[in-house]
PDB file of C-alpha atoms in Angstrom:
ATOM      1  CA  MET A 127      -9.273  -2.391   0.289  1.00 80.00           C
ATOM      2  CA  LEU A 128      -6.919  -5.038  -1.129  1.00 87.00           C
ATOM      3  CA  ASP A 129      -9.370  -5.895  -3.923  1.00 87.00           C
ATOM      4  CA  ASP A 130      -9.622  -2.194  -4.816  1.00 86.00           C
ATOM      5  CA  LEU A 131      -5.845  -1.718  -4.893  1.00 84.00           C
ATOM      6  CA  CYS A 132      -4.705  -5.056  -6.330  1.00 86.00           C
ATOM      7  CA  GLY A 133      -7.764  -6.288  -8.215  1.00 86.00           C
ATOM      8  CA  LEU A 134      -9.619  -9.545  -7.703  1.00 89.00           C
ATOM      9  CA  GLY A 135      -7.068 -12.334  -7.534  1.00 90.00           C
ATOM     10  CA  GLY A 136      -4.227  -9.835  -7.240  1.00 92.00           C
ATOM     11  CA  TRP A 137      -3.386 -10.891  -3.703  1.00 95.00           C
ATOM     12  CA  GLU A 138      -3.212 -14.014  -1.517  1.00 96.00           C
ATOM     13  CA  TRP A 139      -3.511 -14.563   2.230  1.00 97.00           C
ATOM     14  CA  LEU A 140      -2.064 -17.712   3.777  1.00 97.00           C
ATOM     15  CA  ILE A 141      -2.011 -18.825   7.410  1.00 98.00           C
ATOM     16  CA  ILE A 142       1.446 -20.289   7.967  1.00 98.00           C
ATOM     17  CA  ASP A 143       1.346 -21.306  11.625  1.00 97.00           C
ATOM     18  CA  THR A 144      -0.927 -21.273  14.664  1.00 97.00           C
ATOM     19  CA  GLN A 145       0.380 -21.909  18.174  1.00 97.00           C
ATOM     20  CA  GLN A 146      -0.941 -21.641  21.684  1.00 95.00           C
ATOM     21  CA  ILE A 147       1.705 -20.102  23.909  1.00 94.00           C
ATOM     22  CA  GLY A 148       0.516 -19.968  27.501  1.00 95.00           C
ATOM     23  CA  ASP A 149      -2.898 -18.308  27.556  1.00 95.00           C
ATOM     24  CA  ARG A 150      -2.463 -16.676  24.114  1.00 96.00           C
ATOM     25  CA  LEU A 151      -3.059 -17.846  20.574  1.00 96.00           C
ATOM     26  CA  THR A 152      -0.354 -16.731  18.123  1.00 97.00           C
ATOM     27  CA  LEU A 153      -0.966 -16.880  14.387  1.00 98.00           C
ATOM     28  CA  THR A 154       1.559 -16.210  11.612  1.00 98.00           C
ATOM     29  CA  GLY A 155       0.226 -15.184   8.219  1.00 98.00           C
ATOM     30  CA  SER A 156       1.669 -14.342   4.825  1.00 98.00           C
ATOM     31  CA  LEU A 157       0.280 -11.718   2.434  1.00 97.00           C
ATOM     32  CA  THR A 158       1.398 -11.881  -1.201  1.00 96.00           C
ATOM     33  CA  ILE A 159       0.575  -9.111  -3.669  1.00 95.00           C
ATOM     34  CA  HIS A 160       0.944 -10.079  -7.324  1.00 94.00           C
ATOM     35  CA  GLY A 161       2.262  -7.510  -9.781  1.00 89.00           C
ATOM     36  CA  ASP A 162       2.702  -7.639 -13.537  1.00 87.00           C
ATOM     37  CA  ASP A 163       6.359  -8.619 -13.332  1.00 89.00           C
ATOM     38  CA  ARG A 164       6.719 -10.130  -9.842  1.00 92.00           C
ATOM     39  CA  SER A 165       5.014 -10.940  -6.556  1.00 94.00           C
ATOM     40  CA  LEU A 166       5.953  -9.522  -3.160  1.00 94.00           C
ATOM     41  CA  THR A 167       5.293 -11.233   0.184  1.00 97.00           C
ATOM     42  CA  ARG A 168       5.224  -9.939   3.745  1.00 96.00           C
ATOM     43  CA  GLN A 169       4.708 -12.004   6.912  1.00 98.00           C
ATOM     44  CA  ALA A 170       3.417 -10.956  10.324  1.00 97.00           C
ATOM     45  CA  THR A 171       2.006 -12.406  13.520  1.00 97.00           C
ATOM     46  CA  GLY A 172      -1.156 -11.696  15.443  1.00 97.00           C
ATOM     47  CA  THR A 173      -2.069 -12.695  18.992  1.00 96.00           C
ATOM     48  CA  GLU A 174      -5.181 -12.926  21.141  1.00 94.00           C
ATOM     49  CA  ASP A 175      -6.062 -14.168  24.617  1.00 93.00           C
ATOM     50  CA  ILE A 176      -7.555 -17.649  24.556  1.00 92.00           C
ATOM     51  CA  ASP A 177     -10.375 -16.448  26.863  1.00 89.00           C
ATOM     52  CA  CYS A 178     -11.004 -13.259  24.870  1.00 82.00           C
ATOM     53  CA  SER A 179     -14.120 -11.456  25.988  1.00 80.00           C
ATOM     54  CA  SER A 180     -14.085  -9.087  23.022  1.00 78.00           C
ATOM     55  CA  TYR A 181     -15.965  -9.441  19.759  1.00 84.00           C
ATOM     56  CA  GLY A 182     -14.964 -12.492  17.715  1.00 85.00           C
ATOM     57  CA  ASP A 183     -12.965 -15.528  18.694  1.00 91.00           C
ATOM     58  CA  PRO A 184      -9.225 -15.881  19.400  1.00 93.00           C
ATOM     59  CA  SER A 185      -8.443 -17.362  15.989  1.00 93.00           C
ATOM     60  CA  SER A 186     -10.233 -14.754  13.857  1.00 94.00           C
ATOM     61  CA  ASN A 187      -8.950 -11.881  16.018  1.00 94.00           C
ATOM     62  CA  ALA A 188      -5.331 -13.094  15.770  1.00 96.00           C
ATOM     63  CA  GLU A 189      -5.726 -13.600  12.015  1.00 96.00           C
ATOM     64  CA  ALA A 190      -7.155 -10.095  11.566  1.00 95.00           C
ATOM     65  CA  MET A 191      -4.231  -8.632  13.525  1.00 96.00           C
ATOM     66  CA  ALA A 192      -1.697 -10.522  11.397  1.00 97.00           C
ATOM     67  CA  LEU A 193      -3.381  -9.385   8.165  1.00 96.00           C
ATOM     68  CA  ARG A 194      -3.446  -5.747   9.347  1.00 94.00           C
ATOM     69  CA  ARG A 195       0.239  -5.951  10.211  1.00 95.00           C
ATOM     70  CA  CYS A 196       1.108  -7.433   6.801  1.00 95.00           C
ATOM     71  CA  CYS A 197      -0.828  -4.640   5.096  1.00 93.00           C
ATOM     72  CA  ALA A 198       1.065  -2.088   7.198  1.00 92.00           C
ATOM     73  CA  LYS A 199       4.364  -3.613   6.049  1.00 93.00           C
ATOM     74  CA  PHE A 200       3.284  -2.883   2.463  1.00 91.00           C
ATOM     75  CA  GLY A 201       2.364   0.669   3.494  1.00 89.00           C
ATOM     76  CA  LEU A 202      -1.361   0.172   2.906  1.00 88.00           C
ATOM     77  CA  GLY A 203      -3.453   2.647   4.888  1.00 82.00           C
ATOM     78  CA  ARG A 204      -0.431   4.750   5.830  1.00 79.00           C
ATOM     79  CA  ASP A 205      -2.323   7.891   4.852  1.00 76.00           C
ATOM     80  CA  LEU A 206      -4.909   7.151   7.570  1.00 75.00           C
ATOM     81  CA  TRP A 207      -2.286   7.981  10.233  1.00 72.00           C
ATOM     82  CA  ARG A 208      -1.440  11.451   8.891  1.00 73.00           C
ATOM     83  CA  LYS A 209      -2.161  14.192  11.397  1.00 73.00           C
ATOM     84  CA  GLU A 210      -2.898  16.690   8.652  1.00 75.00           C
ATOM     85  CA  LYS A 211      -5.304  15.425   6.035  1.00 69.00           C
ATOM     86  CA  PRO A 212      -4.466  16.492   2.463  1.00 66.00           C
ATOM     87  CA  GLN A 213      -6.908  18.891   0.859  1.00 70.00           C
ATOM     88  CA  PRO A 214      -8.638  17.588  -2.267  1.00 71.00           C
ATOM     89  CA  LEU A 215      -7.343  19.083  -5.518  1.00 68.00           C
ATOM     90  CA  LYS A 216      -9.613  21.369  -7.498  1.00 70.00           C
ATOM     91  CA  MET A 217      -9.991  21.116 -11.270  1.00 64.00           C
ATOM     92  CA  GLY A 218      -6.817  22.225 -13.031  1.00 59.00           C
ATOM     93  CA  GLN A 219      -4.834  22.401  -9.795  1.00 56.00           C
ATOM     94  CA  ARG A 220      -2.866  19.229 -10.544  1.00 54.00           C
ATOM     95  CA  GLN A 221      -1.218  20.763 -13.602  1.00 52.00           C
ATOM     96  CA  GLN A 222      -0.134  23.794 -11.557  1.00 51.00           C
ATOM     97  CA  GLN A 223       1.459  21.573  -8.918  1.00 51.00           C
ATOM     98  CA  GLU A 224       3.526  19.543 -11.373  1.00 55.00           C
ATOM     99  CA  LYS A 225       7.125  20.710 -11.494  1.00 60.00           C
ATOM    100  CA  GLN A 226       8.787  21.626 -14.746  1.00 63.00           C
ATOM    101  CA  PRO A 227      11.724  19.350 -15.552  1.00 65.00           C
ATOM    102  CA  VAL A 228      15.161  20.811 -14.922  1.00 73.00           C
ATOM    103  CA  LEU A 229      17.091  21.011 -18.185  1.00 73.00           C
ATOM    104  CA  THR A 230      20.823  20.570 -18.273  1.00 74.00           C
ATOM    105  CA  PRO A 231      22.827  23.404 -19.886  1.00 76.00           C
ATOM    106  CA  GLY A 232      22.780  23.194 -23.671  1.00 77.00           C
ATOM    107  CA  THR A 233      19.437  21.358 -23.910  1.00 78.00           C
ATOM    108  CA  ILE A 234      16.024  22.677 -24.885  1.00 79.00           C
ATOM    109  CA  SER A 235      12.527  21.617 -23.897  1.00 78.00           C
ATOM    110  CA  ARG A 236      10.333  19.487 -26.132  1.00 78.00           C
ATOM    111  CA  GLU A 237       8.064  22.477 -26.727  1.00 81.00           C
ATOM    112  CA  GLU A 238      11.023  24.599 -27.845  1.00 82.00           C
ATOM    113  CA  TRP A 239      12.229  21.797 -30.107  1.00 80.00           C
ATOM    114  CA  LEU A 240       8.779  21.479 -31.712  1.00 84.00           C
ATOM    115  CA  LYS A 241       8.640  25.256 -32.303  1.00 86.00           C
ATOM    116  CA  ARG A 242      12.067  25.227 -33.954  1.00 84.00           C
ATOM    117  CA  LYS A 243      11.147  22.220 -36.053  1.00 82.00           C
ATOM    118  CA  ALA A 244       8.011  23.988 -37.259  1.00 86.00           C
ATOM    119  CA  GLY A 245      10.103  27.083 -38.065  1.00 82.00           C
ATOM    120  CA  LYS A 246       8.336  29.329 -35.576  1.00 65.00           C
ATOM    121  CA  ALA A 247      11.329  30.203 -33.407  1.00 51.00           C
TER     122      ALA A 247
END
């Protein structure tokens, strides 16, 4: 998903810290997304029981949790939590949904200006 949204090399994942606290492994990670003019970074933690009986191992499970949480802080995947799924747009429907700009009093639209310039109005 990150490669699709940011492009190859458009993001970085870095493990900052790993600690064992009691019977849990805690991992802190940092996700950086590179833009054209700047880069943004979010940090999050993930945890897992040291004796995890689930799929994977404590380290990879804690890392996956931290990465998911960083992605959530960027808003990635937010649409997956919507209760009502948006209906796909049909051809030509997008133009109908776009709002016309609100003109301030005394101004005309570009189309009106072009008509007047061409001498048709």
